[in-house]
Short mmCIF file of C-alpha atoms and ligand atoms in Angstrom, two decimals:
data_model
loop_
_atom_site.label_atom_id
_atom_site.label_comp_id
_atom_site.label_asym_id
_atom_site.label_seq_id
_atom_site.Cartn_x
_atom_site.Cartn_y
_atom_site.Cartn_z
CA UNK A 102 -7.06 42.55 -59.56
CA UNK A 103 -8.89 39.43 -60.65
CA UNK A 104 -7.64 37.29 -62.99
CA UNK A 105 -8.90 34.05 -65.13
CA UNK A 106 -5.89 32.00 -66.34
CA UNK A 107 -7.14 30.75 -69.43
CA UNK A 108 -4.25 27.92 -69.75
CA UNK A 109 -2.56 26.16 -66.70
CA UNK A 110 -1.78 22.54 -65.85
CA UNK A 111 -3.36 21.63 -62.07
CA UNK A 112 -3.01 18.85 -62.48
CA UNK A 113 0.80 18.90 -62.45
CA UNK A 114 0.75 21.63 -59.33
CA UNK A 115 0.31 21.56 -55.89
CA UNK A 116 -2.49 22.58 -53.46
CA UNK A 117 -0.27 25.65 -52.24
CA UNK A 118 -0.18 26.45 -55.50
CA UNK A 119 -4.10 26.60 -55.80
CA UNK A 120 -3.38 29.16 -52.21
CA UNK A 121 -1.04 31.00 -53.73
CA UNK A 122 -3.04 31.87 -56.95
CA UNK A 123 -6.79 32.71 -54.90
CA UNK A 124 -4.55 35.15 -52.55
CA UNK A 125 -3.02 36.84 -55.75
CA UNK A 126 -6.48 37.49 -57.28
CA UNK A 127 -6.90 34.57 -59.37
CA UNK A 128 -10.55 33.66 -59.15
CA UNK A 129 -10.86 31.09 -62.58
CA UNK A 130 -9.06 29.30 -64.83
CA UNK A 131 -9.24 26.53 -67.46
CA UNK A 132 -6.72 23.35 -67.44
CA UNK A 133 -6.60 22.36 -70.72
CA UNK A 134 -5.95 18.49 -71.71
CA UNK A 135 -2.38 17.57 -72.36
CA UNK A 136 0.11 15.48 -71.82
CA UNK A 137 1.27 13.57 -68.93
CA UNK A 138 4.77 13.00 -68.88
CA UNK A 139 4.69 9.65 -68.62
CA UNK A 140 3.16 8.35 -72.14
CA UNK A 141 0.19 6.24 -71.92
CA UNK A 142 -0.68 2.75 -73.05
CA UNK A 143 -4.30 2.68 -73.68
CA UNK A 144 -7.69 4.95 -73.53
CA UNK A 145 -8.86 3.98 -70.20
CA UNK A 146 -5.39 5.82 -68.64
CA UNK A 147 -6.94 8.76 -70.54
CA UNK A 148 -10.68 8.83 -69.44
CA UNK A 149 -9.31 8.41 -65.73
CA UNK A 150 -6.96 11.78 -66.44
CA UNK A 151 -10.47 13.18 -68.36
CA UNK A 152 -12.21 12.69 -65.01
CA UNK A 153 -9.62 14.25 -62.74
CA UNK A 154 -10.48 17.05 -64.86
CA UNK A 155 -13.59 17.62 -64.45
CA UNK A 156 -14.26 15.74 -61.05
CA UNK A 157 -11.21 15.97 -58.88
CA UNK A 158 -9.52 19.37 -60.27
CA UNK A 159 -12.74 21.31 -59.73
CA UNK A 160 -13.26 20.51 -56.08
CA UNK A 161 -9.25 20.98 -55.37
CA UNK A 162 -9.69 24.38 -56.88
CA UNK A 163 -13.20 25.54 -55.43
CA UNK A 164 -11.72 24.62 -51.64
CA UNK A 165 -9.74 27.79 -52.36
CA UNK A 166 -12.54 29.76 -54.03
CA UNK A 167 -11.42 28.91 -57.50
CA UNK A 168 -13.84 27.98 -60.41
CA UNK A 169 -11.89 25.35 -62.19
CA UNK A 170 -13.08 24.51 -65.95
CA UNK A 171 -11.58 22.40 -68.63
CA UNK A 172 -11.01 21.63 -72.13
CA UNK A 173 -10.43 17.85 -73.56
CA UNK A 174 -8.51 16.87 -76.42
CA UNK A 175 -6.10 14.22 -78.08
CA UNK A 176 -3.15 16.46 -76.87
CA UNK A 177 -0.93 16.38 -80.31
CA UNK A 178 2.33 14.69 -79.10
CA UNK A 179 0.19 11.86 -78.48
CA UNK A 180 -1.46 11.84 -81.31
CA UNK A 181 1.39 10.13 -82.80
CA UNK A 182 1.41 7.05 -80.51
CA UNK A 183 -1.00 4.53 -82.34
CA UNK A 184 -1.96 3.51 -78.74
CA UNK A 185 -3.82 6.71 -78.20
CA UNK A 186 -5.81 7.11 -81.49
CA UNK A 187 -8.82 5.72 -79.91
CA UNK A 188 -9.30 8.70 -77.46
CA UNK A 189 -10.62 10.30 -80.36
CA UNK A 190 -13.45 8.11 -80.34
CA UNK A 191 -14.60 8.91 -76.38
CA UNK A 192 -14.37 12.73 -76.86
CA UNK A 193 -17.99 13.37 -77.85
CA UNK A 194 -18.61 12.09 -74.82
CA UNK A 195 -16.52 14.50 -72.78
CA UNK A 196 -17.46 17.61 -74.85
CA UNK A 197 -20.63 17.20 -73.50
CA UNK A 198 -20.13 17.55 -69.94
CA UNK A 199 -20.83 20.66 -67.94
CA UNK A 200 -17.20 22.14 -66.82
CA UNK A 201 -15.54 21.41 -70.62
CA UNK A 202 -15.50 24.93 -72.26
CA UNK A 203 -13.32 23.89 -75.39
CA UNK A 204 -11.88 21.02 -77.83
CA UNK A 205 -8.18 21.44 -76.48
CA UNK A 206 -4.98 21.19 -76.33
CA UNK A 207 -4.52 20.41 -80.16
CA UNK A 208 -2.25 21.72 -82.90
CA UNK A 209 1.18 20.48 -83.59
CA UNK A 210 4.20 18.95 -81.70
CA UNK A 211 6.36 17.91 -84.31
CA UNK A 212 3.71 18.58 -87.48
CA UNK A 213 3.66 14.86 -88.35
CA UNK A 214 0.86 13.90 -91.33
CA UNK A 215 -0.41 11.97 -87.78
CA UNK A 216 -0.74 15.65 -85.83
CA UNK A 217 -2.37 16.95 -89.17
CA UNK A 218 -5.76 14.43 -89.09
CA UNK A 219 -5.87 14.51 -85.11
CA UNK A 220 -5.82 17.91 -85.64
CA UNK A 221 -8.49 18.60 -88.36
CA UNK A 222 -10.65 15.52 -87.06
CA UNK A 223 -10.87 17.44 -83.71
CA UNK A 224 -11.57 21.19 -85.14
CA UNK A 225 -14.44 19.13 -86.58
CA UNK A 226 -15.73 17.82 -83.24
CA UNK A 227 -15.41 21.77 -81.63
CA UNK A 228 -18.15 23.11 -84.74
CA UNK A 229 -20.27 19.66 -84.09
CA UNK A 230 -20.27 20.44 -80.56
CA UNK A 231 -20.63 24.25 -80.92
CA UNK A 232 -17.00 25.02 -78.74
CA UNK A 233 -14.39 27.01 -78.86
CA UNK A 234 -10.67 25.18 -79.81
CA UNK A 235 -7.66 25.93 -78.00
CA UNK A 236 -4.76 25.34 -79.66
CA UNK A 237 -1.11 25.02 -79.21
CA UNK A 238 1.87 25.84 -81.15
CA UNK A 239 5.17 23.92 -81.27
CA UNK A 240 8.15 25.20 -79.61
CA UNK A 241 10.40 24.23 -82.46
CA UNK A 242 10.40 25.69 -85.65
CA UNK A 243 7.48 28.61 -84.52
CA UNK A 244 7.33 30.30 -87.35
CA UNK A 245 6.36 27.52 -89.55
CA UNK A 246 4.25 25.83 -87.55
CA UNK A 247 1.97 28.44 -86.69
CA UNK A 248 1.51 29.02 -90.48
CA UNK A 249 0.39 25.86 -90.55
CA UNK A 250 -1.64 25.95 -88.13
CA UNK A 251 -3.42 28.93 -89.41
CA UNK A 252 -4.31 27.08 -92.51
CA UNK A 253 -5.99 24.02 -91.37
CA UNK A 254 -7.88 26.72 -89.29
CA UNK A 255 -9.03 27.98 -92.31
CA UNK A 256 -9.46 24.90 -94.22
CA UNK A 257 -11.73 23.57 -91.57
CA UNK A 258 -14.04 26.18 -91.26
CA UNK A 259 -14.69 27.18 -88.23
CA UNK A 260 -15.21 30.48 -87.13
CA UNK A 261 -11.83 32.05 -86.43
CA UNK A 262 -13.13 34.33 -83.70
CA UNK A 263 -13.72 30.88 -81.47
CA UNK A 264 -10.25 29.56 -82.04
CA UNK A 265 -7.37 30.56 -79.60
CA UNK A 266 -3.75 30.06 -81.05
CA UNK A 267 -1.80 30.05 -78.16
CA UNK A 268 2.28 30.17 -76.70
CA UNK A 269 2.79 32.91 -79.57
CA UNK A 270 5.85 35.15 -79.30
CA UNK A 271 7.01 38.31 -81.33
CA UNK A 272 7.57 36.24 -84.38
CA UNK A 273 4.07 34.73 -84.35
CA UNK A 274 1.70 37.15 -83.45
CA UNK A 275 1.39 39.32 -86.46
CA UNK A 276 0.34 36.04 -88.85
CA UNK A 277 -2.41 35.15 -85.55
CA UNK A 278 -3.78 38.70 -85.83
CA UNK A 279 -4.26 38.94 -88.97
CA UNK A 280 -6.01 35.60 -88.85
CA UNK A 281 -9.14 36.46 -86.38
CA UNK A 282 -8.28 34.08 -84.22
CA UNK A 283 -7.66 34.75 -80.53
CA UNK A 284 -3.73 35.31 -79.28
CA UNK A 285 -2.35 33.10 -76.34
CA UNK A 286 0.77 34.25 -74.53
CA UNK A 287 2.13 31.95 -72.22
CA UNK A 288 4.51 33.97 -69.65
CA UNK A 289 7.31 31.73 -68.23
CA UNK A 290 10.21 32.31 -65.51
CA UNK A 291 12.93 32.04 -68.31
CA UNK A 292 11.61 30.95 -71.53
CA UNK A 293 8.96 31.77 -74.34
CA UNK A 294 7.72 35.06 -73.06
CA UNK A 295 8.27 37.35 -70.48
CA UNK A 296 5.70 39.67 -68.72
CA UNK A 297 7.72 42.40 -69.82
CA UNK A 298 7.91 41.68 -73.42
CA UNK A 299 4.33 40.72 -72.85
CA UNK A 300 3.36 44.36 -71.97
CA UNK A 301 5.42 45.58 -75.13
CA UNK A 302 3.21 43.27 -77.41
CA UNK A 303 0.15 44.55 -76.15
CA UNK A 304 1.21 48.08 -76.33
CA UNK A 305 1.67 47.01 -80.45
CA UNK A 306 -0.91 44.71 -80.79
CA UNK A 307 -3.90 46.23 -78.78
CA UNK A 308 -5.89 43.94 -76.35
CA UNK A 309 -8.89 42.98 -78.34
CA UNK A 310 -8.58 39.10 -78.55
CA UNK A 311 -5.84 38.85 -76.27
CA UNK A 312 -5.09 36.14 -73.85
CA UNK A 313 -2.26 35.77 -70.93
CA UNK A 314 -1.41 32.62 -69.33
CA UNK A 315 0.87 30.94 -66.90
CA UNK A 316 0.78 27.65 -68.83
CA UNK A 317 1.91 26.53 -65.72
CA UNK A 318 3.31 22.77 -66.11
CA UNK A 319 5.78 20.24 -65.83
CA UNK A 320 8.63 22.59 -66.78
CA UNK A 321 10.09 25.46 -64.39
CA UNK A 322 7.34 27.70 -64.57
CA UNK A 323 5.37 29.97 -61.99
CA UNK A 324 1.25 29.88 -61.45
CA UNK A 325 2.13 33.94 -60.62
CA UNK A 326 2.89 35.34 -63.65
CA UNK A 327 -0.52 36.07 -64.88
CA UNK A 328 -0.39 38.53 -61.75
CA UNK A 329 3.13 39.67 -62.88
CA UNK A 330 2.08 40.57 -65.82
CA UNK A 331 -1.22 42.46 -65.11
CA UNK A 332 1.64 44.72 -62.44
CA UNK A 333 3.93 45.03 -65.16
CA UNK A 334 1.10 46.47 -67.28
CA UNK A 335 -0.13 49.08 -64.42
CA UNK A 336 3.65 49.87 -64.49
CA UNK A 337 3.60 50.70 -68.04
CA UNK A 338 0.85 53.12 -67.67
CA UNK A 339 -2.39 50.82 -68.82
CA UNK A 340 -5.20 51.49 -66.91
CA UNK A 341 -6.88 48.77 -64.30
CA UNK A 342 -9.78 48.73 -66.65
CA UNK A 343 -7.21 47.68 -69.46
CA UNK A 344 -5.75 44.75 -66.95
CA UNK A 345 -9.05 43.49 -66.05
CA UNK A 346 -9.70 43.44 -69.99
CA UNK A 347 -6.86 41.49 -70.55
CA UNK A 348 -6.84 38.77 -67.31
CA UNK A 349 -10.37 38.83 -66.85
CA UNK A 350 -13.05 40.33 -69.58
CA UNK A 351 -11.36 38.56 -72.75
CA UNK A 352 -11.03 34.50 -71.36
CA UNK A 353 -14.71 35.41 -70.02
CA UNK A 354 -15.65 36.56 -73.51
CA UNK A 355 -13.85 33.94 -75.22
CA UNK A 356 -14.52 30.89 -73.37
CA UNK A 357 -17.87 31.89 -73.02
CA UNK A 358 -19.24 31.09 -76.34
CA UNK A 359 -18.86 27.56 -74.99
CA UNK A 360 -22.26 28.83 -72.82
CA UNK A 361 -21.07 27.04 -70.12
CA UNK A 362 -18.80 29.09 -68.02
CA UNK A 363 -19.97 28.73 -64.41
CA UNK A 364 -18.48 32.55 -62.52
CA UNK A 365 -21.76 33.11 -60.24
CA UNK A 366 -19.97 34.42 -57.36
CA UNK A 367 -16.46 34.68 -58.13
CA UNK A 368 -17.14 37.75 -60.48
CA UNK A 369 -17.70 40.22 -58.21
CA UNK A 370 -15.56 41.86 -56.10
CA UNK A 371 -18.17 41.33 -52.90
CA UNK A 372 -17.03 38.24 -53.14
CA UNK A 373 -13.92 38.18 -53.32
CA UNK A 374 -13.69 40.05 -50.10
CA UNK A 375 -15.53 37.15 -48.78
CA UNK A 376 -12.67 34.82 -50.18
CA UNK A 377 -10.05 36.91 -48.21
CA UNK A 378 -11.90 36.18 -45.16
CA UNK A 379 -12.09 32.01 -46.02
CA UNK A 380 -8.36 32.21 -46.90
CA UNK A 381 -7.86 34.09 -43.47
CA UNK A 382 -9.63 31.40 -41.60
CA UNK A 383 -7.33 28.84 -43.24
ZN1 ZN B 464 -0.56 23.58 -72.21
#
């Protein structure tokens, strides 16, 4: 099985964490932008986290065999901190770099008129820059907020088919369908989604312009269940060819129209063999 996690915090994991994810089969991923726990005071705290993420991240990963790319973004709980407005202004720079496949995390937190510009201004920079977006959904009051979401989508103009609307549950994904717009499912060890319920949604929903992540973060959560979830789908009767669709063909397809996804020798399964072997000698 190999798997892409198209969503998962690194930088908040540890290095067996990275070992534990190349010996279940995950061979990529993206770590989107976000925030930090600890809020910060000025840009330069950002453009040092920016550089992790395309500098230090990256060669943490690839000493396990893992292609590690990234997407940059005002994340949208701090868009609200006045202190932080002025990361907008370095992006360009970042969205140029090789390694940044999207404009991301943005979206809403807690859908203040300060989220709403962040948010528009930065669907802007992904069409200047030709990228995909990634974008989150808040935890509270789902429903809503996705709606809303959907619409500035729309009013910006972007093509739907290169936005991904992601940590969507039963009560969001119909609306995100509907939409064009990728689907993000973040599985977690006791909250949001489950890789069972996962496996029920795709049996509704299809798999075209699906996506399944481990979000893995600062919260409980588990780098695994991307894995979990492609063995609860073999255990539901969907082919291997449907897994590899879901955890491996669709983040390749949709983070690809960034044109800069870099999987020249983790795509094939010759290599991978040749990853057991380095993971063996470790
Ligand atoms: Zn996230």
């Amino acid at each position: 099985m190999r798997i892409f996690d198209p969503h998962i915090h690194m930088t908040s994991r540890t290095t067996d964490d990275y070992e534990r994810m190349a010996a279940a089969g995950v061979r990529a991923l993206v770590e989107p932008a976000f925030w930090l726990g600890q809020p910060r005071t000025n840009v330069g705290s950002f453009t040092d986290y920016f550089d992790s993420l395309v500098g230090w991240e990256p060669f943490r990963a690839g000493q396990f065999g893992i292609r590690h790319h990234a997407t940059i973004a005002l994340n949208p709980k701090e868009a609200n901190d006045p202190r932080c407005r002025e990361v907008l202004g370095v992006l360009p720079r970042y969205l140029e770099k090789d390694g940044v496949v999207a404009v991301g995390e943005i979206g809403y937190d807690s859908m203040t008129p300060q989220e709403d510009e962040a948010f528009a201004a930065q669907l802007q920079l992904a069409v200047e820059h030709e990228l995909p977006a990634l974008v989150h959904t808040p935890h509270r009051d789902k429903a809503r907020g996705t709606e809303r979401t959907l619409a500035v989508v729309r009013e910006s103009g972007i093509d739907p088919g290169r936005v991904a609307v992601d940590h969507l549950n039963e009560v969001t994904v119909a609306a995100v369908a509907g939409s064009g717009c990728w689907m993000g499912f973040s599985i977690y060890p006791d909250t949001k989604m489950t890789a069972e319920r996962m496996v029920h949604i795709l049996r509704e929903f299809g798999l075209e312009r699906m996506l399944v992540n481990s979000a893995a973060d600062w919260g409980r959560s588990d780098p695994l269940l991307t894995r979990r979830t492609g063995e609860a789908m073999l255990a539901a009767g969907f082919s291997d060819d449907d897994v590899d669709r879901v955890l491996w063909r669709n983040p390749v397809e949709f983070y690809g129209q960034s044109k800069r996804l870099d999987l020249a020798d983790v795509e094939t399964d010759a290599t991978f063999e040749g990853n057991s072997i380095l993971r063996g000698g470790s």
